[in-house]
Coordinates of C-alpha atoms and ligand atoms in Angstrom, one line a residue:
M222 CA 9.9 -24.2 -9.9
T223 CA 8.3 -27.2 -8.3
N224 CA 8.7 -29.3 -11.4
N225 CA 12.5 -29.0 -11.1
I226 CA 12.4 -29.8 -7.4
E227 CA 10.2 -32.8 -7.9
I228 CA 12.1 -34.3 -10.8
A229 CA 15.4 -33.7 -9.0
K230 CA 14.0 -35.5 -6.0
I231 CA 12.7 -38.5 -8.0
F232 CA 16.1 -38.8 -9.8
S233 CA 17.9 -38.8 -6.5
D234 CA 15.5 -41.3 -5.1
I235 CA 16.0 -43.5 -8.2
A236 CA 19.8 -43.3 -7.5
D237 CA 19.2 -44.4 -3.9
I238 CA 17.1 -47.3 -4.9
L239 CA 19.5 -48.4 -7.6
E240 CA 22.2 -48.3 -4.9
I241 CA 20.2 -50.4 -2.6
K242 CA 19.8 -52.9 -5.4
S243 CA 23.6 -52.8 -6.0
E244 CA 23.2 -51.7 -9.6
N245 CA 25.8 -50.4 -11.9
Q246 CA 27.7 -47.5 -10.3
F247 CA 27.8 -45.6 -13.6
R248 CA 24.1 -45.5 -13.9
I249 CA 23.7 -44.4 -10.2
R250 CA 26.0 -41.6 -10.7
A251 CA 24.2 -40.5 -13.9
Y252 CA 21.0 -40.1 -11.9
R253 CA 22.7 -38.2 -9.2
R254 CA 24.3 -35.8 -11.6
A255 CA 21.1 -35.3 -13.5
A256 CA 19.3 -34.6 -10.2
Q257 CA 21.9 -31.9 -9.3
N258 CA 21.8 -30.3 -12.7
I259 CA 18.0 -30.1 -12.8
E260 CA 17.9 -28.6 -9.3
G261 CA 20.4 -26.0 -10.4
L262 CA 18.5 -24.9 -13.5
T263 CA 17.4 -21.3 -13.5
E264 CA 14.4 -22.0 -15.7
D265 CA 11.4 -24.3 -15.3
V266 CA 12.2 -27.6 -16.9
A267 CA 8.7 -27.6 -18.3
D268 CA 9.6 -24.7 -20.5
I269 CA 12.8 -26.4 -21.7
T270 CA 10.7 -29.5 -22.4
N271 CA 8.3 -27.5 -24.5
R272 CA 11.1 -26.1 -26.6
E273 CA 12.4 -29.7 -27.0
E274 CA 15.8 -28.6 -25.6
L275 CA 16.1 -31.1 -22.7
L276 CA 19.2 -32.7 -24.3
R277 CA 21.0 -29.4 -23.8
I278 CA 21.0 -29.8 -20.1
P279 CA 24.3 -31.3 -19.0
G280 CA 24.1 -34.9 -18.0
I281 CA 20.7 -35.4 -19.7
G282 CA 20.6 -38.1 -22.4
K283 CA 17.8 -39.4 -24.4
D284 CA 16.6 -41.8 -21.7
L285 CA 16.4 -39.2 -19.0
A286 CA 14.9 -36.6 -21.3
E287 CA 12.1 -39.0 -22.0
K288 CA 11.5 -39.5 -18.3
I289 CA 11.4 -35.8 -17.7
A290 CA 8.9 -35.3 -20.5
E291 CA 6.8 -38.1 -19.1
F292 CA 6.7 -36.4 -15.7
I293 CA 5.7 -33.1 -17.3
D294 CA 3.0 -34.9 -19.2
T295 CA 1.6 -37.2 -16.6
G296 CA 2.9 -36.1 -13.2
K297 CA 4.8 -39.3 -12.7
I298 CA 7.5 -41.6 -14.0
R299 CA 6.5 -45.2 -14.5
F300 CA 10.0 -46.5 -14.2
F301 CA 10.3 -44.9 -10.7
E302 CA 6.9 -46.3 -9.6
K303 CA 8.0 -49.8 -10.7
L304 CA 11.4 -49.5 -9.1
K305 CA 9.9 -48.6 -5.8
R306 CA 8.1 -51.9 -5.8
E307 CA 11.3 -53.8 -6.4
V308 CA 12.9 -53.1 -3.0
P309 CA 11.6 -53.7 0.5
K310 CA 9.3 -50.8 1.5
V311 CA 11.3 -50.3 4.7
S312 CA 14.4 -49.5 2.8
L313 CA 12.6 -46.4 1.3
E314 CA 11.6 -45.4 4.8
L315 CA 15.1 -45.9 6.1
I316 CA 16.7 -43.6 3.6
T317 CA 14.4 -40.7 4.6
I318 CA 16.2 -40.7 8.0
P319 CA 18.9 -38.1 8.2
G320 CA 22.2 -40.1 8.7
I321 CA 21.1 -43.1 6.7
G322 CA 22.2 -43.5 3.1
P323 CA 21.5 -46.4 0.8
K324 CA 24.6 -48.2 1.8
T325 CA 23.7 -48.1 5.5
A326 CA 20.1 -49.0 4.8
K327 CA 21.3 -52.1 2.8
I328 CA 23.5 -53.3 5.7
L329 CA 20.7 -52.8 8.3
I330 CA 18.1 -54.7 6.2
K331 CA 20.5 -57.5 5.3
Q332 CA 22.3 -58.0 8.6
L333 CA 19.6 -57.1 11.1
K334 CA 16.5 -57.9 9.1
I335 CA 15.1 -54.5 10.1
K336 CA 11.4 -54.2 9.1
S337 CA 10.4 -50.8 10.5
I338 CA 11.8 -47.5 11.8
R339 CA 10.5 -48.4 15.3
E340 CA 12.4 -51.6 15.2
L341 CA 15.5 -49.8 14.1
E342 CA 15.1 -47.4 17.0
K343 CA 14.9 -50.2 19.5
R344 CA 18.0 -51.9 18.1
A345 CA 20.0 -48.7 18.0
K346 CA 19.1 -47.9 21.7
A347 CA 20.3 -51.4 22.6
H348 CA 23.5 -50.7 20.8
K349 CA 22.9 -53.5 18.4
L350 CA 24.0 -51.5 15.3
A351 CA 27.5 -50.7 16.3
T352 CA 28.3 -54.5 16.3
L353 CA 27.8 -54.6 12.5
P354 CA 30.7 -54.4 10.2
G355 CA 30.6 -51.0 8.4
I356 CA 28.7 -49.2 11.2
R357 CA 30.5 -47.2 13.8
R358 CA 29.4 -46.1 17.3
K359 CA 29.1 -42.5 16.0
T360 CA 26.8 -43.7 13.1
E361 CA 24.5 -45.4 15.7
E362 CA 24.2 -42.1 17.5
N363 CA 23.5 -40.2 14.3
I364 CA 20.8 -42.7 13.3
L365 CA 19.1 -42.3 16.7
R366 CA 19.2 -38.5 16.3
G367 CA 17.9 -38.9 12.8
I368 CA 15.0 -41.0 14.0
Q369 CA 14.1 -38.4 16.6
I370 CA 14.0 -35.7 14.0
I371 CA 11.7 -37.7 11.8
N372 CA 9.4 -38.7 14.6
K373 CA 9.1 -35.1 15.7
G374 CA 8.3 -34.0 12.1
R375 CA 5.6 -36.7 11.8
E376 CA 3.6 -35.8 14.8
R377 CA 3.7 -32.1 14.3
M378 CA 3.3 -30.1 11.1
P379 CA 4.9 -26.8 10.3
L380 CA 2.8 -23.6 10.8
G381 CA 3.4 -23.0 7.0
V382 CA 1.3 -26.1 6.3
A383 CA -1.3 -25.9 9.1
L384 CA -2.3 -22.3 8.7
P385 CA -3.3 -22.4 5.0
L386 CA -5.1 -25.7 5.7
A387 CA -7.1 -24.1 8.6
E388 CA -7.9 -21.0 6.5
E389 CA -9.2 -23.2 3.8
I390 CA -11.6 -25.0 6.2
I391 CA -12.6 -21.7 7.8
S392 CA -13.4 -20.1 4.5
H393 CA -15.6 -23.0 3.5
L394 CA -17.5 -23.0 6.8
T395 CA -17.9 -19.2 6.8
K396 CA -20.1 -19.6 3.8
T397 CA -22.3 -22.1 5.6
P398 CA -25.7 -20.4 6.4
G399 CA -26.0 -19.7 10.1
T400 CA -22.3 -19.4 10.9
K401 CA -21.6 -16.3 12.9
Q402 CA -18.2 -16.3 14.5
I403 CA -15.4 -18.7 13.6
A404 CA -11.8 -18.9 14.6
A405 CA -8.9 -21.4 14.9
C406 CA -7.7 -21.8 18.4
G407 CA -5.0 -24.0 20.0
S408 CA -1.3 -23.7 19.2
L409 CA -2.3 -22.6 15.7
R410 CA -3.8 -19.4 17.1
R411 CA -0.7 -19.0 19.2
Q412 CA 1.2 -19.3 16.0
K413 CA 3.6 -21.9 17.2
E414 CA 6.1 -23.0 14.7
T415 CA 4.7 -26.6 14.6
I416 CA 1.2 -27.7 15.2
R417 CA -0.3 -31.0 16.2
D418 CA -4.1 -30.7 15.6
I419 CA -6.2 -28.0 14.2
D420 CA -9.0 -26.8 16.5
I421 CA -11.8 -24.7 15.2
L422 CA -14.5 -22.9 17.2
V423 CA -17.8 -21.7 15.8
T424 CA -20.9 -20.0 16.9
S425 CA -24.0 -20.7 14.8
R426 CA -27.7 -20.4 14.8
N427 CA -27.7 -23.9 13.3
P428 CA -25.0 -26.1 14.7
K429 CA -26.2 -29.2 12.8
K430 CA -25.6 -27.4 9.5
V431 CA -22.0 -26.5 10.4
M432 CA -21.3 -30.1 11.4
D433 CA -22.9 -31.5 8.2
A434 CA -20.9 -29.0 6.1
F435 CA -17.7 -29.8 7.9
V436 CA -17.8 -33.6 7.4
K437 CA -18.6 -33.1 3.7
L438 CA -15.6 -30.8 3.0
P439 CA -13.7 -32.0 -0.1
L440 CA -10.4 -32.1 1.8
I441 CA -11.6 -34.5 4.4
R442 CA -10.1 -38.0 4.2
E443 CA -11.8 -39.7 7.1
V444 CA -14.5 -38.7 9.6
L445 CA -13.7 -39.8 13.1
A446 CA -16.7 -38.3 14.9
H447 CA -19.9 -36.6 13.7
G448 CA -21.8 -35.1 16.6
S449 CA -24.4 -32.4 17.0
T450 CA -21.9 -29.8 18.3
K451 CA -18.5 -31.5 18.0
S452 CA -16.9 -33.3 15.1
S453 CA -13.5 -34.6 14.2
A454 CA -11.9 -35.6 11.0
I455 CA -8.6 -36.4 9.3
V456 CA -7.8 -34.1 6.5
K457 CA -5.0 -34.2 3.9
E458 CA -1.5 -34.2 5.3
S459 CA -3.0 -36.7 7.9
T460 CA -3.9 -33.8 10.2
Q461 CA -6.7 -34.1 12.7
V462 CA -9.2 -31.3 12.8
D463 CA -11.6 -30.9 15.7
I464 CA -14.5 -28.5 15.4
R465 CA -16.9 -27.3 18.1
V466 CA -20.0 -25.2 18.0
V467 CA -20.5 -23.1 21.2
K468 CA -23.1 -20.6 22.3
P469 CA -22.3 -17.0 21.3
R470 CA -22.2 -15.8 24.9
S471 CA -19.5 -18.4 25.7
F472 CA -17.4 -17.7 22.6
G473 CA -14.7 -15.6 24.3
A474 CA -14.4 -18.0 27.3
A475 CA -14.3 -21.1 24.9
L476 CA -11.8 -19.3 22.7
M477 CA -9.5 -18.6 25.7
Y478 CA -10.0 -22.1 27.0
F479 CA -9.1 -23.9 23.8
T480 CA -6.4 -21.5 22.7
G481 CA -4.2 -22.3 25.8
S482 CA -1.5 -22.7 26.5
K483 CA -2.4 -25.0 29.3
E484 CA 0.2 -23.2 31.5
H485 CA -1.3 -19.8 30.7
N486 CA -4.8 -21.0 31.5
I487 CA -3.7 -22.6 34.8
H488 CA -2.0 -19.4 35.9
I489 CA -5.1 -17.3 34.8
R490 CA -7.4 -19.6 36.8
E491 CA -5.2 -19.2 39.9
L492 CA -5.3 -15.5 39.5
A493 CA -9.1 -15.6 39.1
A494 CA -9.4 -17.8 42.2
K495 CA -7.4 -15.3 44.3
K496 CA -9.7 -12.5 43.2
G497 CA -12.9 -14.5 44.0
F498 CA -13.7 -15.5 40.4
K499 CA -14.1 -18.8 38.6
I500 CA -13.3 -19.3 34.9
N501 CA -14.2 -22.2 32.6
E502 CA -15.0 -22.6 29.0
Y503 CA -18.5 -21.1 29.5
G504 CA -17.6 -17.9 31.1
I505 CA -16.3 -16.1 34.2
F506 CA -18.3 -16.3 37.3
N507 CA -18.4 -15.0 40.9
A508 CA -17.0 -18.0 42.8
K509 CA -19.4 -17.5 45.7
T510 CA -22.7 -16.6 44.1
H511 CA -22.0 -18.4 40.8
K512 CA -23.3 -15.3 39.1
R513 CA -22.1 -15.1 35.5
L514 CA -20.0 -12.0 34.9
G515 CA -19.0 -12.4 31.3
G516 CA -17.4 -14.5 28.7
N517 CA -18.7 -13.3 25.3
T518 CA -15.2 -12.0 24.5
E519 CA -11.7 -12.7 25.8
E520 CA -11.2 -9.0 26.3
Q521 CA -14.0 -9.0 28.8
I522 CA -12.5 -11.8 30.8
Y523 CA -9.0 -10.3 31.0
K524 CA -10.6 -7.0 31.9
I525 CA -12.5 -8.4 34.9
L526 CA -9.2 -9.9 36.1
G527 CA -7.7 -6.5 35.9
L528 CA -5.5 -7.3 32.9
G529 CA -5.2 -5.9 29.4
F530 CA -5.8 -8.2 26.5
V531 CA -3.0 -10.8 26.2
P532 CA -2.3 -11.5 22.5
P533 CA -2.5 -15.3 21.8
E534 CA 1.1 -15.5 20.7
L535 CA 2.2 -14.5 24.2
R536 CA 0.1 -17.0 26.1
E537 CA 2.9 -19.4 27.2
D538 CA 3.1 -18.4 30.9
A539 CA 6.5 -16.9 30.1
G540 CA 6.0 -13.7 32.1
E541 CA 3.0 -12.3 30.1
I542 CA 0.6 -12.4 33.0
E543 CA 2.9 -10.5 35.3
T544 CA 3.7 -8.0 32.6
A545 CA 0.0 -7.6 31.8
K546 CA -0.6 -6.8 35.5
K547 CA 1.8 -3.9 35.2
D548 CA 0.2 -2.9 32.0
K549 CA 3.6 -3.3 30.3
L550 CA 2.8 -5.8 27.5
P551 CA 4.6 -5.0 24.3
K552 CA 2.7 -3.6 21.4
L553 CA 3.5 -6.4 19.0
I554 CA 4.6 -6.0 15.5
G555 CA 1.9 -6.7 12.8
L556 CA 2.2 -7.8 9.2
N557 CA 1.0 -4.3 8.1
D558 CA 4.1 -2.7 9.7
I559 CA 6.4 -4.4 7.2
R560 CA 7.6 -2.0 4.5
G561 CA 9.9 -4.4 2.6
D562 CA 11.5 -7.8 2.3
L563 CA 15.1 -7.9 3.3
H564 CA 16.1 -11.3 1.8
V565 CA 15.3 -11.9 -1.8
H566 CA 17.1 -14.1 -4.4
T567 CA 16.9 -13.6 -8.1
K568 CA 17.5 -16.0 -11.0
A569 CA 21.1 -14.8 -11.0
S570 CA 21.7 -17.3 -8.2
D571 CA 19.1 -19.9 -7.3
G572 CA 15.9 -17.9 -7.5
S573 CA 13.3 -18.0 -10.3
N574 CA 12.6 -14.4 -11.1
S575 CA 14.3 -11.4 -12.5
I576 CA 14.9 -8.2 -10.5
D577 CA 12.2 -6.4 -12.6
E578 CA 9.6 -9.1 -11.9
L579 CA 10.4 -9.0 -8.2
A580 CA 10.3 -5.3 -8.0
E581 CA 6.9 -5.3 -9.8
A582 CA 5.5 -7.8 -7.4
A583 CA 6.8 -6.1 -4.3
M584 CA 5.3 -2.8 -5.4
K585 CA 2.0 -4.5 -5.9
K586 CA 2.2 -5.7 -2.3
G587 CA 2.7 -2.1 -1.2
Y588 CA 6.3 -2.6 -0.3
E589 CA 8.7 0.4 -0.4
Y590 CA 11.8 -1.6 -1.0
I591 CA 13.4 -5.1 -1.3
V592 CA 16.9 -6.2 -0.8
I593 CA 18.4 -8.3 -3.6
S594 CA 20.6 -10.8 -1.8
D595 CA 21.9 -13.4 -4.1
H596 CA 24.5 -16.0 -3.0
S597 CA 28.2 -15.5 -3.2
K598 CA 30.8 -17.3 -5.3
T599 CA 31.8 -20.3 -3.2
L600 CA 28.2 -21.4 -2.9
R601 CA 28.3 -23.0 -6.3
V602 CA 25.3 -25.3 -5.7
A603 CA 23.1 -22.3 -5.3
G604 CA 24.6 -20.4 -8.3
G605 CA 26.6 -18.0 -6.2
L606 CA 27.7 -14.8 -8.1
Q607 CA 31.2 -14.1 -9.1
E608 CA 32.6 -10.6 -8.2
R609 CA 32.1 -9.3 -11.7
E610 CA 28.5 -10.6 -11.8
L611 CA 27.7 -8.9 -8.5
L612 CA 29.2 -5.6 -9.8
N613 CA 27.1 -5.9 -12.9
Q614 CA 24.0 -6.6 -10.8
I615 CA 24.7 -3.4 -8.8
K616 CA 24.8 -1.4 -12.0
A617 CA 21.6 -3.0 -13.2
I618 CA 19.9 -2.2 -10.0
K619 CA 20.9 1.5 -10.2
K620 CA 19.5 1.7 -13.7
I621 CA 16.2 0.0 -12.8
N622 CA 15.8 2.2 -9.7
K623 CA 15.7 5.3 -11.9
R624 CA 12.3 4.2 -13.2
F625 CA 10.7 4.2 -9.7
R626 CA 9.3 6.7 -7.4
G627 CA 8.6 5.7 -3.8
F628 CA 10.1 2.3 -4.3
R629 CA 13.7 1.3 -4.2
I630 CA 15.7 -1.9 -4.8
L631 CA 18.5 -2.1 -2.4
A632 CA 21.7 -3.8 -3.7
G633 CA 22.8 -6.6 -1.3
T634 CA 24.3 -10.0 -1.1
E635 CA 24.0 -13.1 1.1
V636 CA 27.7 -13.5 1.4
D637 CA 29.0 -16.8 2.7
I638 CA 30.9 -16.9 6.0
I639 CA 33.6 -19.3 5.0
N640 CA 35.4 -21.7 7.2
D641 CA 37.8 -19.3 9.0
G642 CA 35.1 -16.7 9.6
S643 CA 36.2 -14.5 6.7
L644 CA 33.8 -13.5 4.0
D645 CA 33.4 -14.8 0.5
F646 CA 33.8 -11.2 -1.0
D647 CA 36.4 -8.8 0.1
D648 CA 35.7 -5.4 1.6
K649 CA 36.2 -3.5 -1.7
I650 CA 33.2 -5.3 -3.1
L651 CA 31.1 -5.2 0.0
A652 CA 31.6 -1.5 0.3
Q653 CA 29.6 -0.9 -2.9
L654 CA 26.5 -2.6 -1.6
D655 CA 23.6 -0.9 0.3
I656 CA 23.2 -3.8 2.7
V657 CA 25.2 -7.0 3.4
I658 CA 23.7 -10.2 4.8
A659 CA 26.2 -12.9 6.0
A660 CA 25.3 -16.5 6.5
I661 CA 26.7 -19.9 7.1
H662 CA 25.9 -22.6 4.5
T663 CA 28.7 -25.1 5.1
G664 CA 30.6 -26.7 8.0
F665 CA 27.5 -27.5 10.2
K666 CA 29.4 -30.3 12.0
Q667 CA 32.0 -28.0 13.4
S668 CA 32.4 -27.3 17.1
K669 CA 30.3 -24.8 19.0
E670 CA 33.4 -22.6 19.5
K671 CA 34.4 -22.6 15.9
L672 CA 30.9 -21.9 14.6
T673 CA 30.5 -19.1 17.1
M674 CA 33.8 -17.7 16.2
R675 CA 32.9 -17.6 12.5
I676 CA 29.7 -15.7 13.2
V677 CA 31.3 -13.2 15.6
K678 CA 34.1 -12.6 13.2
A679 CA 31.7 -11.9 10.4
M680 CA 29.8 -9.5 12.6
Q681 CA 33.0 -7.6 13.3
N682 CA 33.3 -6.8 9.6
K683 CA 32.2 -3.2 9.2
Y684 CA 30.1 -4.0 6.1
V685 CA 28.1 -6.9 7.5
N686 CA 24.6 -5.6 8.5
I687 CA 22.6 -8.8 9.1
V688 CA 23.3 -12.4 9.9
S689 CA 20.7 -14.6 8.4
H690 CA 19.2 -17.9 9.6
L691 CA 21.6 -18.0 12.5
T692 CA 21.3 -21.6 13.7
G693 CA 20.9 -23.4 10.4
R694 CA 18.0 -25.5 11.6
L695 CA 15.4 -26.9 9.2
I696 CA 12.2 -27.8 10.9
G697 CA 11.7 -31.6 10.8
A698 CA 14.9 -32.2 9.0
R699 CA 18.0 -30.6 10.6
E700 CA 18.7 -29.7 14.2
P701 CA 20.2 -26.3 14.9
Y702 CA 24.0 -26.4 15.1
P703 CA 25.5 -25.6 18.4
L704 CA 26.3 -21.9 19.1
N705 CA 27.1 -19.7 22.1
L706 CA 24.1 -17.5 21.7
E707 CA 25.0 -15.1 24.6
E708 CA 28.3 -14.4 23.0
I709 CA 26.7 -13.8 19.6
F710 CA 24.0 -11.5 21.0
R711 CA 26.6 -9.5 22.8
A712 CA 28.7 -9.2 19.6
A713 CA 25.6 -8.3 17.6
K714 CA 24.8 -5.5 20.1
E715 CA 28.4 -4.2 20.1
T716 CA 28.8 -4.2 16.4
N717 CA 25.3 -3.1 15.5
T718 CA 24.6 -6.2 13.5
A719 CA 21.0 -7.2 13.1
L720 CA 19.8 -10.8 13.4
E721 CA 17.4 -12.2 10.8
I722 CA 14.2 -14.0 11.6
S723 CA 13.9 -16.1 8.5
A724 CA 10.3 -16.2 7.4
Y725 CA 11.1 -19.2 5.2
P726 CA 8.6 -21.7 6.7
Q727 CA 11.1 -24.5 7.1
R728 CA 13.6 -22.2 8.8
L729 CA 11.9 -19.7 11.1
D730 CA 15.3 -19.0 12.5
L731 CA 15.8 -17.2 14.9
N732 CA 13.0 -19.0 16.5
D733 CA 10.6 -17.5 19.1
T734 CA 12.6 -18.2 22.2
N735 CA 15.9 -17.1 20.7
S736 CA 14.2 -13.9 19.4
K737 CA 12.9 -13.2 22.9
K738 CA 16.3 -13.6 24.4
A739 CA 18.0 -11.5 21.7
R740 CA 15.4 -8.8 22.3
E741 CA 16.4 -8.7 25.9
S742 CA 20.0 -8.1 24.7
G743 CA 18.7 -5.0 22.9
I744 CA 19.7 -6.0 19.3
M745 CA 17.9 -5.2 16.1
F746 CA 16.1 -7.7 13.9
S747 CA 15.4 -8.1 10.2
L748 CA 12.6 -10.1 8.6
G749 CA 13.3 -11.8 5.3
T750 CA 11.5 -14.4 3.4
D751 CA 14.6 -15.8 1.7
L752 CA 12.5 -15.7 -1.3
H753 CA 13.3 -17.9 -4.3
A754 CA 10.1 -17.3 -6.2
I755 CA 7.5 -14.5 -6.3
E756 CA 4.9 -16.4 -4.3
H757 CA 7.3 -16.6 -1.3
F758 CA 6.6 -12.9 -0.6
E759 CA 3.5 -14.2 1.1
N760 CA 5.6 -16.1 3.7
M761 CA 6.4 -12.9 5.5
R762 CA 3.5 -13.6 7.8
Y763 CA 5.3 -16.6 9.3
G764 CA 8.3 -14.4 10.2
V765 CA 5.9 -11.9 11.8
S766 CA 4.4 -14.8 13.8
V767 CA 7.8 -15.7 15.2
A768 CA 8.5 -12.0 15.9
R769 CA 5.3 -11.7 17.8
R770 CA 6.0 -14.8 19.8
G771 CA 9.4 -13.3 20.6
W772 CA 7.6 -10.2 22.0
L773 CA 9.0 -7.9 19.3
E774 CA 7.6 -4.5 18.5
K775 CA 7.7 -2.5 15.4
K776 CA 10.7 -0.5 16.6
D777 CA 12.8 -3.7 17.0
I778 CA 12.6 -4.6 13.3
L779 CA 14.6 -2.9 10.6
N780 CA 12.0 -3.4 7.8
T781 CA 9.3 -1.4 9.6
Y782 CA 11.3 1.7 8.9
P783 CA 11.3 3.7 5.6
A784 CA 14.4 3.0 3.4
A785 CA 16.4 6.1 4.3
Q786 CA 15.9 5.5 8.0
L787 CA 16.7 1.8 7.6
L788 CA 20.0 2.6 6.0
R789 CA 20.9 5.0 8.8
K790 CA 20.0 2.4 11.4
I791 CA 22.3 -0.2 10.0
K792 CA 25.4 2.0 9.9
K793 CA 28.2 0.5 11.8
N794 CA 30.4 2.4 14.3
Ligands
ZN203 ZN1 21.0 -18.8 3.1
ZN204 ZN1 19.0 -16.8 1.1

């Protein structure tokens, strides 16, 4: 429901701008309320517009209804475009920083004449903000942290953006006559959660054709370099793409060289030197005679070094070379191993689809099961279910399940872990579900001890099977909250509670390093997309990427097992 999200965002931006302009408080509140109500709709606002029923949405009067209709018609709202021009541009930038609201932005611009985020950063570091009336020392720290988050987000883009972009480019170039092999390398091939540039490697009978095709791609904004075997361009989302054509016999060596990581390559070259070899992007050579020994494929190079193939996701010099020497590399999980999605929302809470629609789509994907896990009652902003609604949903699921063979909807919940670590539904309710996911959605500012206590206490509940998005981080927007991970991993192991790797592209939480640590503690994992619309099923691949970077195997992950076995595995002592 991108319409709803976009309109809600515009209305909330309008409220911010009106606040910067010190306009009527009543009007500001009206926009905020409208934004909230539209975000909470369970139906696409375009459908409501078509039925001419906008005025039935609480908080939407004639004026706002017209603005919504205008957006559905034209993709923008003229009033908003005009309003944006009425305030200093920097004020709009400032309010994108976590920790800066319109009120603070106004003070900063008025009192300090701030003209850019960079300038604000300088002043904050010099403690010039805390001298202003209305701004506390703590606020200054928060602003600095907010700026860091924004800067990080700007220079790197999430895997969920970079991967489809690279695939689009690759699919275009694959069709160019002469192209033989083509692959993305760099951190994208290693499936890191954020990516700086996209690097693509090609072998071709006709390098010039590839270069010419590349610089003419429709998604290119600006060509930085157009050479005979190497070109660079900026594509949409302001990403730099570098593309190189290499000789087929060097493809493996070049792929390895440009995939990195730098640390992995350094370690590999040291190992090669010890064994009397030399490696560069053209191949592997005898160090003395300079005789070429190989380089067509990466496998060949690893083999000459006496190593098995190291999957790109492991190439971080984090023990993978030592492990490869002992021939003990994990057999990493793959997307094909996944039998179902363990975290799915329906329109009963804040999702967009019915249980039937989701089951249909999951079966089409070849899944054997999904877990319906709508929010619980205190999470009102996300349409949390009341007890009675959840009980009705369980009944409905039982009924729908009768229609299927070889597919099963598992009844679940994403129950809120409330402030004291107790759960938003009592045990009597939880006992009736197939699977219980617990999660924190509020109180992110609490102390490490308190947040850890809440999670551990939730794990000790005999019905809680999975804790989802453990650290609460949102890539580029919210830092993880502090937790004692060792204590949590220990509790997870003791209580047989699985930890989720959220495949939701902005979350990817647990992340790769935490997954790897958790694996060493011997706990189980679940992969869930935290789906809110059918197309999110496709995000599972990002969860698998994190799991691979965390060294996880099929056996470590709950949803690689058939439903019956999965339900046995999650049983608590
Ligand atoms: Zn959640
Ligand atoms: Zn969720």
